[in-house]
XYZ file of C-alpha atoms in Angstrom:
530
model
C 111.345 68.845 98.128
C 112.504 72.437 97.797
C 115.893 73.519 96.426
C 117.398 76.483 98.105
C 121.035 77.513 96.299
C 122.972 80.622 96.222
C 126.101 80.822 93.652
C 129.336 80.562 94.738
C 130.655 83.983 94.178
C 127.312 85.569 96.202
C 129.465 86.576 99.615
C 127.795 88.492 102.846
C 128.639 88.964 106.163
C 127.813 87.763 109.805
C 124.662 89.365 109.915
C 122.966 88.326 106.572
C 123.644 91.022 104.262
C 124.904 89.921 100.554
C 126.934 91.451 98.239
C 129.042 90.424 95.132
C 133.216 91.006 94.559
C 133.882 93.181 92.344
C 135.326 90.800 89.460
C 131.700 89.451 89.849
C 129.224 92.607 88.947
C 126.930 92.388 86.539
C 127.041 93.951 83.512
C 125.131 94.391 79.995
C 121.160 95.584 79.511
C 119.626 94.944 81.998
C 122.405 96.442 84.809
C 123.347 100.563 85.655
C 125.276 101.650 87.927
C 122.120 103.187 89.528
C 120.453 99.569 89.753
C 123.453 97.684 90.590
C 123.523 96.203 94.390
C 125.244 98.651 96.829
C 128.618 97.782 98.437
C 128.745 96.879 101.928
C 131.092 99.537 102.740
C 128.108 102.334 101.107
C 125.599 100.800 102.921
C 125.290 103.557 106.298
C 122.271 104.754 106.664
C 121.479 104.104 110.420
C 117.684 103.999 112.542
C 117.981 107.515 112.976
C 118.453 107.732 109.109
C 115.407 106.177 108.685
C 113.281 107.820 111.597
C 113.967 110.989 110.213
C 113.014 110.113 106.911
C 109.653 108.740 108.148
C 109.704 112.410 109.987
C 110.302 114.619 106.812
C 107.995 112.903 104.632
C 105.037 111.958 107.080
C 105.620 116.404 108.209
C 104.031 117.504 105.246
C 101.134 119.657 104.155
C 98.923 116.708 102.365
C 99.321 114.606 105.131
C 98.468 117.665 107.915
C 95.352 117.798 105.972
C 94.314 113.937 106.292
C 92.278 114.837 109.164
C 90.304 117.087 107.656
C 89.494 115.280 104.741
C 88.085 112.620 107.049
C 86.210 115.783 109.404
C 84.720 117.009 106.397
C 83.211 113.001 105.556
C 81.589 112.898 109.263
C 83.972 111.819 111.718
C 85.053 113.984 115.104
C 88.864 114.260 115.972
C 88.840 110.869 117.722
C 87.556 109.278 114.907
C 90.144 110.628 112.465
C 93.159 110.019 114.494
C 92.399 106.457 114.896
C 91.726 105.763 111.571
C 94.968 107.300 110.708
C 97.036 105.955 113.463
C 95.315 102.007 112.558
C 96.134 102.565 108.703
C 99.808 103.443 109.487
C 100.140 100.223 111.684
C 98.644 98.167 109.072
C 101.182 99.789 106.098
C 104.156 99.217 108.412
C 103.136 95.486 108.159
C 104.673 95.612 104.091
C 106.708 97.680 104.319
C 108.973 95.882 106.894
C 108.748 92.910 104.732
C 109.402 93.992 101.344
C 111.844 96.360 103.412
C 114.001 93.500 103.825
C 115.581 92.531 101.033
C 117.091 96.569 100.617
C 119.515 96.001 103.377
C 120.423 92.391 102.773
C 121.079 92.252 99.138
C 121.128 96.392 98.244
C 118.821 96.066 95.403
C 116.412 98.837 94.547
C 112.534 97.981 94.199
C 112.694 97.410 90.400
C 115.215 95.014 90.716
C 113.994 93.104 93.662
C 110.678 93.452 91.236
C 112.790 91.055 88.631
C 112.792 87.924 91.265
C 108.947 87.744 91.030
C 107.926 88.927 87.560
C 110.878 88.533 85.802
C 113.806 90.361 84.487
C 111.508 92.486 81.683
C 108.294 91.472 83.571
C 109.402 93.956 86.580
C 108.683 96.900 84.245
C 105.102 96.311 84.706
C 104.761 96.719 88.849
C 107.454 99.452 88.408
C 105.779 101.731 85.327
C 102.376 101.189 88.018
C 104.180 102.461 90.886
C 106.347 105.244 88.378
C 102.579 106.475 87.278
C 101.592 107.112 90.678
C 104.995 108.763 91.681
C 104.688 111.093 89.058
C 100.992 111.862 89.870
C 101.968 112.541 93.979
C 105.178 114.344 92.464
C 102.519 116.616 90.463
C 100.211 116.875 93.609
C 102.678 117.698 96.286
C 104.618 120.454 93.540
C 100.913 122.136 93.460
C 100.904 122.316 97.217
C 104.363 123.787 97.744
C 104.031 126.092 95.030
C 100.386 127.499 96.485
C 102.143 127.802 100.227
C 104.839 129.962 97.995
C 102.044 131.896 96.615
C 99.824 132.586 99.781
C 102.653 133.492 102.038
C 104.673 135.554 99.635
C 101.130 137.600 98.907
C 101.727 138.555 102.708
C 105.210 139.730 101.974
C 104.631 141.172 98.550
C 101.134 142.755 98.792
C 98.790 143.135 96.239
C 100.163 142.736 93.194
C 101.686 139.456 93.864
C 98.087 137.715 94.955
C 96.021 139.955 92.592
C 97.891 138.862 89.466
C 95.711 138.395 86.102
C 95.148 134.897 85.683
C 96.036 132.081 83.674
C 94.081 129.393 83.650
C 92.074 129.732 86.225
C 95.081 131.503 88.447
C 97.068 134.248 89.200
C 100.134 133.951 87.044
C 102.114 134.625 90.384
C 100.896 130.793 91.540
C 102.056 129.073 88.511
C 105.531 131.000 88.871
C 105.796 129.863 91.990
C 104.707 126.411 91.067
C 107.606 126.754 88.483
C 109.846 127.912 91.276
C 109.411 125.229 93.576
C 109.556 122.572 90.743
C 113.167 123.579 89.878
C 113.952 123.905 93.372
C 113.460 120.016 93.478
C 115.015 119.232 90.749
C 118.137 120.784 91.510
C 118.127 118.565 95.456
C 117.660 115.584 93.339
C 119.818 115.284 90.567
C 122.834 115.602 92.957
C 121.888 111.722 94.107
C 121.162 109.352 96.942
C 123.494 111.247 99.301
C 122.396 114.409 99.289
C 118.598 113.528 99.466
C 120.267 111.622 102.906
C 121.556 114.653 104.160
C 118.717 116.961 103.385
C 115.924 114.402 105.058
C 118.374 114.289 108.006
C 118.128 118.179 108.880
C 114.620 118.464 107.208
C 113.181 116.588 109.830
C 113.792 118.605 113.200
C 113.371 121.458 111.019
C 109.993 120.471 110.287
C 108.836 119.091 113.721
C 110.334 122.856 115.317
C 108.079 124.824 112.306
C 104.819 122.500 113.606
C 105.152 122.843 117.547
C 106.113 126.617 116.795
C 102.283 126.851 114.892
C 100.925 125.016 117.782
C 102.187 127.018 120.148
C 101.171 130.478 118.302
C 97.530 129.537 117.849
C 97.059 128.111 121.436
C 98.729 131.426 122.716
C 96.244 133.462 120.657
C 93.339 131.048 121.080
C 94.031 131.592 125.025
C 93.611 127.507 125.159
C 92.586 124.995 122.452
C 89.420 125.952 120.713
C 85.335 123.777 120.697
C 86.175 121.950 117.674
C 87.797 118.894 120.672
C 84.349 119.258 122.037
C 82.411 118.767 118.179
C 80.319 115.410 117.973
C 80.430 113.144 115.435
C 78.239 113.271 112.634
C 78.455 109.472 112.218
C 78.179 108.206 115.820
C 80.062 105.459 116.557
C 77.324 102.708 114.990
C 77.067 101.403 111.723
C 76.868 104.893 109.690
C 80.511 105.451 111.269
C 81.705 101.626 110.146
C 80.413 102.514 106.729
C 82.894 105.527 106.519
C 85.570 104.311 108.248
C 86.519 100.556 106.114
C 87.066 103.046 103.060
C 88.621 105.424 104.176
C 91.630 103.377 106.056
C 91.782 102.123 102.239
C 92.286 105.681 101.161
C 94.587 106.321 104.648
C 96.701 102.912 103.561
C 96.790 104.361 100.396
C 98.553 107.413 101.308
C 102.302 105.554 102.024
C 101.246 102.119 99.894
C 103.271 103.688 97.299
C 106.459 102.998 99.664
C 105.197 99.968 100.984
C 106.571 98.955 97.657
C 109.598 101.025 96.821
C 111.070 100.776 100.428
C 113.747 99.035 99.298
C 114.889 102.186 96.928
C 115.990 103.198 100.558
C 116.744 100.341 102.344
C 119.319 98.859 100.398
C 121.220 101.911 102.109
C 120.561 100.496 105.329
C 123.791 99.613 107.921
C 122.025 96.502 109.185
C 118.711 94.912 108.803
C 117.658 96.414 112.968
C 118.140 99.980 111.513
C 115.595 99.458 108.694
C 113.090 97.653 111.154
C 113.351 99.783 114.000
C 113.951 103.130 112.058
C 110.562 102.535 109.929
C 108.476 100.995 113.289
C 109.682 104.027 115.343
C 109.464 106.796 112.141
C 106.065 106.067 110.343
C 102.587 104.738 112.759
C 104.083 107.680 115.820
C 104.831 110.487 113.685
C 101.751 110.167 111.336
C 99.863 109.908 114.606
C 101.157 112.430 116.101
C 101.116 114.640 113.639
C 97.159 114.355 112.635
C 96.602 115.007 116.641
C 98.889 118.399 115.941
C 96.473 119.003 113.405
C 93.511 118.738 114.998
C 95.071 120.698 117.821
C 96.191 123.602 116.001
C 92.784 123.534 113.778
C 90.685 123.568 116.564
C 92.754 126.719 117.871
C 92.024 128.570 114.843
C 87.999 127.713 115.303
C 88.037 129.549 118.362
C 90.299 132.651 117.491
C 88.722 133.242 113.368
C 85.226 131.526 114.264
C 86.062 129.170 111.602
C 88.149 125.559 111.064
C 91.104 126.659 108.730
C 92.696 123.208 107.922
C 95.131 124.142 105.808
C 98.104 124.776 107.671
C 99.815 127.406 104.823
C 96.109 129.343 104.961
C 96.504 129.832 108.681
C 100.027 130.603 108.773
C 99.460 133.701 106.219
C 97.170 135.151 108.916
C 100.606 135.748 110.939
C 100.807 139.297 111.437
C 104.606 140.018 111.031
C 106.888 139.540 108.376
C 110.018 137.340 110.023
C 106.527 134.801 111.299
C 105.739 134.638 107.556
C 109.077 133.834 106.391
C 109.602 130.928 108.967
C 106.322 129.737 107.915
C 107.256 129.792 104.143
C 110.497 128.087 105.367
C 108.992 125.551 107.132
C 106.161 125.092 104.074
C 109.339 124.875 101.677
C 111.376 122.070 103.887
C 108.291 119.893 105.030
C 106.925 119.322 100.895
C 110.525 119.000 99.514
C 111.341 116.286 102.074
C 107.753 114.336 101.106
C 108.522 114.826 97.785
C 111.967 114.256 96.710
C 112.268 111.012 99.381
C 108.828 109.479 98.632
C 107.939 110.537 94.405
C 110.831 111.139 92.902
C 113.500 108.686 94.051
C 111.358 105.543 93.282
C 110.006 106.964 90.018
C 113.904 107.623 88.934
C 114.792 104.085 89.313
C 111.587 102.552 88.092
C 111.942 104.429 84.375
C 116.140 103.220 84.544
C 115.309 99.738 84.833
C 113.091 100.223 81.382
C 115.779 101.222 79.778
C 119.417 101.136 81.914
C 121.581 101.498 79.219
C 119.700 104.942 77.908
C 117.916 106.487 81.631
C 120.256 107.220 84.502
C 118.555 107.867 87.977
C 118.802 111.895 87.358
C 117.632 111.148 83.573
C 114.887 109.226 85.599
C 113.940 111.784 87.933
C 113.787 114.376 85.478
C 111.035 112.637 83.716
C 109.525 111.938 86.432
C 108.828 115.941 87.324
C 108.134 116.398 83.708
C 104.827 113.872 84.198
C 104.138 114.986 87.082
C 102.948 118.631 85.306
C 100.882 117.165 82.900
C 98.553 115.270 84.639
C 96.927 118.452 86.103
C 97.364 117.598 89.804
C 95.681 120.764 90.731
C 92.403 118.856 89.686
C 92.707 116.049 91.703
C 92.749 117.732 95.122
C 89.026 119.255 94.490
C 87.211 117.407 97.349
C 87.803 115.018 100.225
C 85.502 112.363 98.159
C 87.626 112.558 95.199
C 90.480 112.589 97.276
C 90.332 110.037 99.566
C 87.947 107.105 98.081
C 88.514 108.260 94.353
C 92.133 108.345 94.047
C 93.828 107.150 97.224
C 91.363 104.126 97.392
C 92.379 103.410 93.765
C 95.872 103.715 93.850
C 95.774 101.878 97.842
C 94.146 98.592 95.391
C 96.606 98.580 92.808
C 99.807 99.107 94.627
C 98.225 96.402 97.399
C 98.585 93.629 94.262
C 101.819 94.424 93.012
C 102.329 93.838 97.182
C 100.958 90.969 97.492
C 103.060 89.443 94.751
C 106.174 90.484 96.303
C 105.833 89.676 99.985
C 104.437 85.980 98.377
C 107.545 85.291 95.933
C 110.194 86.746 98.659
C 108.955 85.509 101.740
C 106.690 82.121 101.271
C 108.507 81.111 98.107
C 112.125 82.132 98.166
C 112.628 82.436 101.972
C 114.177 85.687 101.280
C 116.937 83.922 98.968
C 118.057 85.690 96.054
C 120.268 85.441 93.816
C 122.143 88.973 93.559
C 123.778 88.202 89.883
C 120.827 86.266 88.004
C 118.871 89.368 88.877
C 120.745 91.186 86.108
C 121.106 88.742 83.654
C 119.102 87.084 80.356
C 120.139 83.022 80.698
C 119.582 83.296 84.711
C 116.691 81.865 86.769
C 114.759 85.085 86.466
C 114.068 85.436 83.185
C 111.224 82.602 82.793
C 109.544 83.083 79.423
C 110.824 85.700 77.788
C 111.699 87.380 80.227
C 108.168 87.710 81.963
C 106.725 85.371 85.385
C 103.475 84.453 83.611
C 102.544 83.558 87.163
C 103.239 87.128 89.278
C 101.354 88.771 85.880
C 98.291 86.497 86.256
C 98.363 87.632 90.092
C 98.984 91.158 89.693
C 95.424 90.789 86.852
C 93.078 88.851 89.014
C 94.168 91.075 92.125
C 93.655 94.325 90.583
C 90.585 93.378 89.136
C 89.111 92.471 92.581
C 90.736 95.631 94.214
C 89.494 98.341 91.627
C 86.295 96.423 89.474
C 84.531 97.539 91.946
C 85.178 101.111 92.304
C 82.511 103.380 92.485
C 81.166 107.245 93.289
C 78.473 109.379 94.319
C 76.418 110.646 91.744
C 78.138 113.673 90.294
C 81.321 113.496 92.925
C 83.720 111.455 90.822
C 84.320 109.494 87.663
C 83.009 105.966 88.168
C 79.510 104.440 88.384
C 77.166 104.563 91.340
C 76.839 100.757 90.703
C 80.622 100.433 90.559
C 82.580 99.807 87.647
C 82.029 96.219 87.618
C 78.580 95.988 89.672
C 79.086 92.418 91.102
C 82.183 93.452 92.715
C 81.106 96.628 94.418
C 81.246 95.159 97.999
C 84.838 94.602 97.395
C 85.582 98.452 96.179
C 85.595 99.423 100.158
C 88.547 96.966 100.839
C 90.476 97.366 97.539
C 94.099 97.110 99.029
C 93.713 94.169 101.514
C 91.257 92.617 98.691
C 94.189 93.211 95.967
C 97.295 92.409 98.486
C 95.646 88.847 99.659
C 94.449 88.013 96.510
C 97.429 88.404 94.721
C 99.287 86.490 97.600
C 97.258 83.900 98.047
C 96.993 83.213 93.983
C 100.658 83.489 92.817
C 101.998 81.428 95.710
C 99.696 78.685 94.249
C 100.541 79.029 90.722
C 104.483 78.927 91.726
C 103.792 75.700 93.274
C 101.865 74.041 91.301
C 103.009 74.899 88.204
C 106.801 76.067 89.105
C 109.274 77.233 86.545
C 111.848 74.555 85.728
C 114.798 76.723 85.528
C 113.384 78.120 88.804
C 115.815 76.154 91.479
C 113.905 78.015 94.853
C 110.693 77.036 93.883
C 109.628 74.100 95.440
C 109.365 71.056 92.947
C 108.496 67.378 93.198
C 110.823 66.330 90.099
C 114.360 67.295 89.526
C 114.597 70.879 88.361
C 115.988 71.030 85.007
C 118.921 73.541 84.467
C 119.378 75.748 81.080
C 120.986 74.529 78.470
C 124.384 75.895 77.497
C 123.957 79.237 79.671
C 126.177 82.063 78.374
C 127.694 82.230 82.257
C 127.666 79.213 84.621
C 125.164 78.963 87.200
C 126.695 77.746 90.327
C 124.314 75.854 93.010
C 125.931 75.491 96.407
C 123.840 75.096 99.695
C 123.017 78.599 101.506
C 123.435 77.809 105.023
């Protein structure tokens, strides 16, 4: 039989979404003001809120250059386009689901995190996803700053792009790394709101600065240039199918990080339709799109410099007049904060807070998060599309496709999307299990990532792990690592919940009564959720 209660003092409205009075919010360790569930009344953000989020961070220089990563491994323009445009369908799948429980109970990711691995057990998904914020924060800071440092060498001359080096480059590029750090930082720390407003402009901002490039190169090209007329190196037989199961990994990879932390957004949401149809509308059509513009514009600059220049800040400092250059640098500027501050620095924030909510704030959080994100060296790990793609978005794609699976299995098979908003927050509630930690979601989140990443492997002499794979019995998996991780981890902690199901656990499903804790410090109420 399975037990589905809600406490009494849990209210919501006619269309689902929950909130708690105000003589009811939690309090103590384990609760912020950051991580605490968001009023009804602050909960605004409409589908265009959403669309145009999808549009700031999907318009962005690392995602422009998908397509050539995938060029450069084989594949003509068709083939690249559709592998982006299936990946982005197959990412929207998650997303919508762990979506959900944002805009009905207005809980960020590490929170919702608590209902499946328990209260302290949630730091271990959200340290995995913080990691790999901080590593994208890194990654897309390198890019902006090098767009500041190519196009402002057009402005400035000589001295500016011949600067003596440090480190391998012009001191110039890591001021203007420096630059465009701080520039984030300061967006940021003013909060929730503001990144809102700036992802609301960003967007048509961004979408004018592409179409505007377009438009320049097919003027100059006099018509779209023989790259649309290329082959592929692959075909479309079995040496393409070999190509193309790894890299929609590594293309699934690229927004897996918010298939997780969607919910650091959603719990903003005015109703449950705006999340669903902002994401389904903003995400699979503008990444689309947007890997068709750059093919467009790329094959445009093959016909007018003899050469493909994929990298849309290299072609834009070819401009030959100053005010071009400056909207270009503008444009650069907008697309990579809007990626940056929406998708690796707002989930990060909140991850490192629910360590330690008492001690890191969201802006304490997110200034961490920028300090990591320098010393991991991003600048290395953008050296080829093998590293790139298979090596670290293939990696990450199997990790964060566990932590998934767990999630969607605990919210949606288990819990039927109930929660309960209070016990999230709280040491003597039905989320703590033992000790704090879901022995269950942990064992999951193991055995998945093992299958997802024990295989992982490289080319001789193009990346860090064994031709054989790491784990050579495994290898077959290492091309499948995030649907491998996400259905494994599914499939295994939905089984250990019901056969072995935590007594204090009253929406697990249990053949005998469920026991209750004794003496809790606050009373744990149990009437029916209709």
């Amino acid at each position: 039989m399975t037990t589905l209660t809600t406490p009494s003092d849990q209210t919501g409205d006619p269309d689902g979404r929950v909130e708690l009075p105000e003589d009811a919010v939690p309090s103590g360790r384990y609760a912020n003001e950051d991580l605490l569930p968001v009023p009804l009344a602050q909960r605004r953000w409409t589908t265009y809120n959403f669309a145009a989020l999808w549009v700031g961070m999907a318009h962005n220089i690392a995602s422009w250059t998908l397509a050539s990563g995938l060029v450069a491994l084989g594949m003509d323009w068709k083939q690249a386009v559709l592998t982006i445009a299936v990946a982005n369908v197959v990412v929207l799948v998650p997303m919508l689901l762990t979506g959900h429980a944002g805009p009905k109970y207005g809980i960020p990711f590490p929170v919702f995190a608590r209902a499946a691995f328990g209260i302290r057990g949630a730091n271990l998904p959200a340290l995995v996803r913080a990691a790999v914020a901080c590593a994208w924060f890194g990654i897309q800071t390198w890019i902006g700053g090098s767009g500041i440092f190519l196009l402002a060498g057009r402005l400035l001359g000589d001295w500016w792009s011949g600067a003596g080096q440090v480190g391998g480059y012009p001191w110039t590029q890591w001021l203007s790394f420096l630059l465009f750090w701080v520039l984030e930082i300061a967006i940021i720390v003013r909060g929730m709101e503001m990144v809102r407003r700036f992802e609301n402009w960003a967007a048509p901002f961004v979408i004018v600065g592409a179409l505007a490039l377009l438009v320049w190169m097919s003027v100059k090209a006099g018509g779209l240039g023989p790259l649309l007329d290329q082959p592929s190196k692959l075909g479309w037989g079995s040496g393409f199918w070999k190509v193309f199961f790894p890299s929609l990994m590594g293309m699934i990879g690229f927004w897996s990080t918010l298939a997780l932390n969607i919910p650091d957004f959603t719990r903003y949401a005015a109703t449950q339709r705006a999340q669903l149809w902002g994401q389904s509308l903003g995400l699979p059509t503008t990444m689309t799109a947007f890997a068709l513009l750059s093919v467009l514009v790329t094959s445009g600059s093959q016909a007018v410099y003899g050469t493909a220049i994929w990298d849309p800040v290299a072609l834009a400092a070819k401009l030959d007049n100053w005010a071009g250059i400056l909207f270009a640098l503008v444009t650069v500027l907008v697309a990579t904060l809007s990626v940056n501050i929406a998708a690796n620095t707002v989930s990060p924030a909140f991850d490192l807070s629910n360590m330690a909510p008492r001690r890191i704030t969201f802006r304490t959080g997110a200034l961490i998060t920028a300090g990591l994100g320098v010393v991991i060296f991003p600048w290395k790990l953008l050296t080829s599309p093998q590293a790139y793609i298979f090596t670290w978005l293939g990696t990450v794609g199997g990790l964060l496709g566990t932590v998934a699976g767990v999630l969607i299995a605990d919210y949606w098979l288990i819990r039927r999307t109930r929660l309960d908003l209070a016990d999230l927050y709280r040491a003597d509630g039905r989320y703590w299990y033992d000790g704090g930690w879901n022995w269950r979601a942990v064992t999951a989140f193991a055995v998945g990532g093992v299958l997802a990443v024990g295989g992982s492997y490289s080319a001789p002499g193009s990346g860090p792990f064994p031709s054989d794979g790491l784990i050579p019995f495994l290898q077959p998996l290492a091309d499948y690592g995030w649907a491998v991780g996400l259905g494994a981890a599914l499939v295994l902690h939905t089984a250990l919940t019901l056969l072995v199901p935590d007594p204090r656990n009253r929406y697990v499903r249990a053949a005998a009564p469920v026991a209750e804790p004794a003496e809790p410090a606050e009373p744990l109420s149990g009437t029916e959720l209709s």
